[in-house]
Amino acid sequence: MANGPNDKPTQNQTKSGPSGNDMNDEDTDQLSNDGVASLCATIDQLDSCLDSLEQKNDSLQSKMKAFLNSMNEENSEQEKVTPEVDKKTTKDK
């Protein structure tokens, strides 16, 4: 019985697999399940990597904020001291 381009093979009919061997529906289902399982495992690995990167990013961001706050405080303290030094040097001239 010939199949048209839109006809699906019946349970007992075979399809040509990637290696040219005939495959039945059970074989293709198994390949599909294996492919889905592999994709799920890869997605889980990517998710773990992204979680790790997000944690590192958050840590770096908080360290940078602390560093910037420290630098701002240090600059503020220097600005308080610097005008006094400038006044003394201008009086000496």
JSON list of C-alpha atoms in Angstrom, two decimals, residues 13-49:
[
{"chain": "A", "resi": 13, "resn": "GLN", "atom": "CA", "xyz": [5.25, 0.11, 8.49]},
{"chain": "A", "resi": 14, "resn": "THR", "atom": "CA", "xyz": [8.83, 1.29, 8.74]},
{"chain": "A", "resi": 15, "resn": "LYS", "atom": "CA", "xyz": [10.68, 4.55, 8.12]},
{"chain": "A", "resi": 16, "resn": "SER", "atom": "CA", "xyz": [14.22, 4.97, 6.94]},
{"chain": "A", "resi": 17, "resn": "GLY", "atom": "CA", "xyz": [16.45, 5.97, 9.86]},
{"chain": "A", "resi": 18, "resn": "PRO", "atom": "CA", "xyz": [19.52, 8.23, 9.84]},
{"chain": "A", "resi": 19, "resn": "SER", "atom": "CA", "xyz": [21.81, 5.29, 9.07]},
{"chain": "A", "resi": 20, "resn": "GLY", "atom": "CA", "xyz": [19.59, 4.09, 6.24]},
{"chain": "A", "resi": 21, "resn": "ASN", "atom": "CA", "xyz": [18.26, 1.20, 8.33]},
{"chain": "A", "resi": 22, "resn": "ASP", "atom": "CA", "xyz": [14.56, 0.64, 8.57]},
{"chain": "A", "resi": 23, "resn": "MET", "atom": "CA", "xyz": [13.09, 1.80, 11.87]},
{"chain": "A", "resi": 24, "resn": "ASN", "atom": "CA", "xyz": [9.67, 1.19, 13.32]},
{"chain": "A", "resi": 25, "resn": "ASP", "atom": "CA", "xyz": [7.66, 3.63, 15.45]},
{"chain": "A", "resi": 26, "resn": "GLU", "atom": "CA", "xyz": [9.01, 2.16, 18.69]},
{"chain": "A", "resi": 27, "resn": "ASP", "atom": "CA", "xyz": [12.56, 2.87, 17.57]},
{"chain": "A", "resi": 28, "resn": "THR", "atom": "CA", "xyz": [11.76, 6.47, 16.66]},
{"chain": "A", "resi": 29, "resn": "ASP", "atom": "CA", "xyz": [9.88, 6.94, 19.94]},
{"chain": "A", "resi": 30, "resn": "GLN", "atom": "CA", "xyz": [12.94, 5.67, 21.82]},
{"chain": "A", "resi": 31, "resn": "LEU", "atom": "CA", "xyz": [15.20, 8.03, 19.89]},
{"chain": "A", "resi": 32, "resn": "SER", "atom": "CA", "xyz": [12.80, 10.88, 20.61]},
{"chain": "A", "resi": 33, "resn": "ASN", "atom": "CA", "xyz": [12.72, 10.01, 24.31]},
{"chain": "A", "resi": 34, "resn": "ASP", "atom": "CA", "xyz": [16.52, 9.78, 24.42]},
{"chain": "A", "resi": 35, "resn": "GLY", "atom": "CA", "xyz": [16.81, 13.13, 22.65]},
{"chain": "A", "resi": 36, "resn": "VAL", "atom": "CA", "xyz": [14.35, 14.77, 25.03]},
{"chain": "A", "resi": 37, "resn": "ALA", "atom": "CA", "xyz": [16.18, 13.31, 28.03]},
{"chain": "A", "resi": 38, "resn": "SER", "atom": "CA", "xyz": [19.48, 14.58, 26.67]},
{"chain": "A", "resi": 39, "resn": "LEU", "atom": "CA", "xyz": [18.04, 18.05, 26.07]},
{"chain": "A", "resi": 40, "resn": "CYS", "atom": "CA", "xyz": [16.59, 18.12, 29.59]},
{"chain": "A", "resi": 41, "resn": "ALA", "atom": "CA", "xyz": [19.96, 17.17, 31.07]},
{"chain": "A", "resi": 42, "resn": "THR", "atom": "CA", "xyz": [21.67, 19.89, 29.04]},
{"chain": "A", "resi": 43, "resn": "ILE", "atom": "CA", "xyz": [19.09, 22.46, 30.10]},
{"chain": "A", "resi": 44, "resn": "ASP", "atom": "CA", "xyz": [19.58, 21.45, 33.75]},
{"chain": "A", "resi": 45, "resn": "GLN", "atom": "CA", "xyz": [23.35, 21.93, 33.38]},
{"chain": "A", "resi": 46, "resn": "LEU", "atom": "CA", "xyz": [22.85, 25.33, 31.77]},
{"chain": "A", "resi": 47, "resn": "ASP", "atom": "CA", "xyz": [20.43, 26.31, 34.53]},
{"chain": "A", "resi": 48, "resn": "SER", "atom": "CA", "xyz": [22.99, 25.36, 37.18]},
{"chain": "A", "resi": 49, "resn": "CYS", "atom": "CA", "xyz": [25.69, 27.35, 35.39]}
]
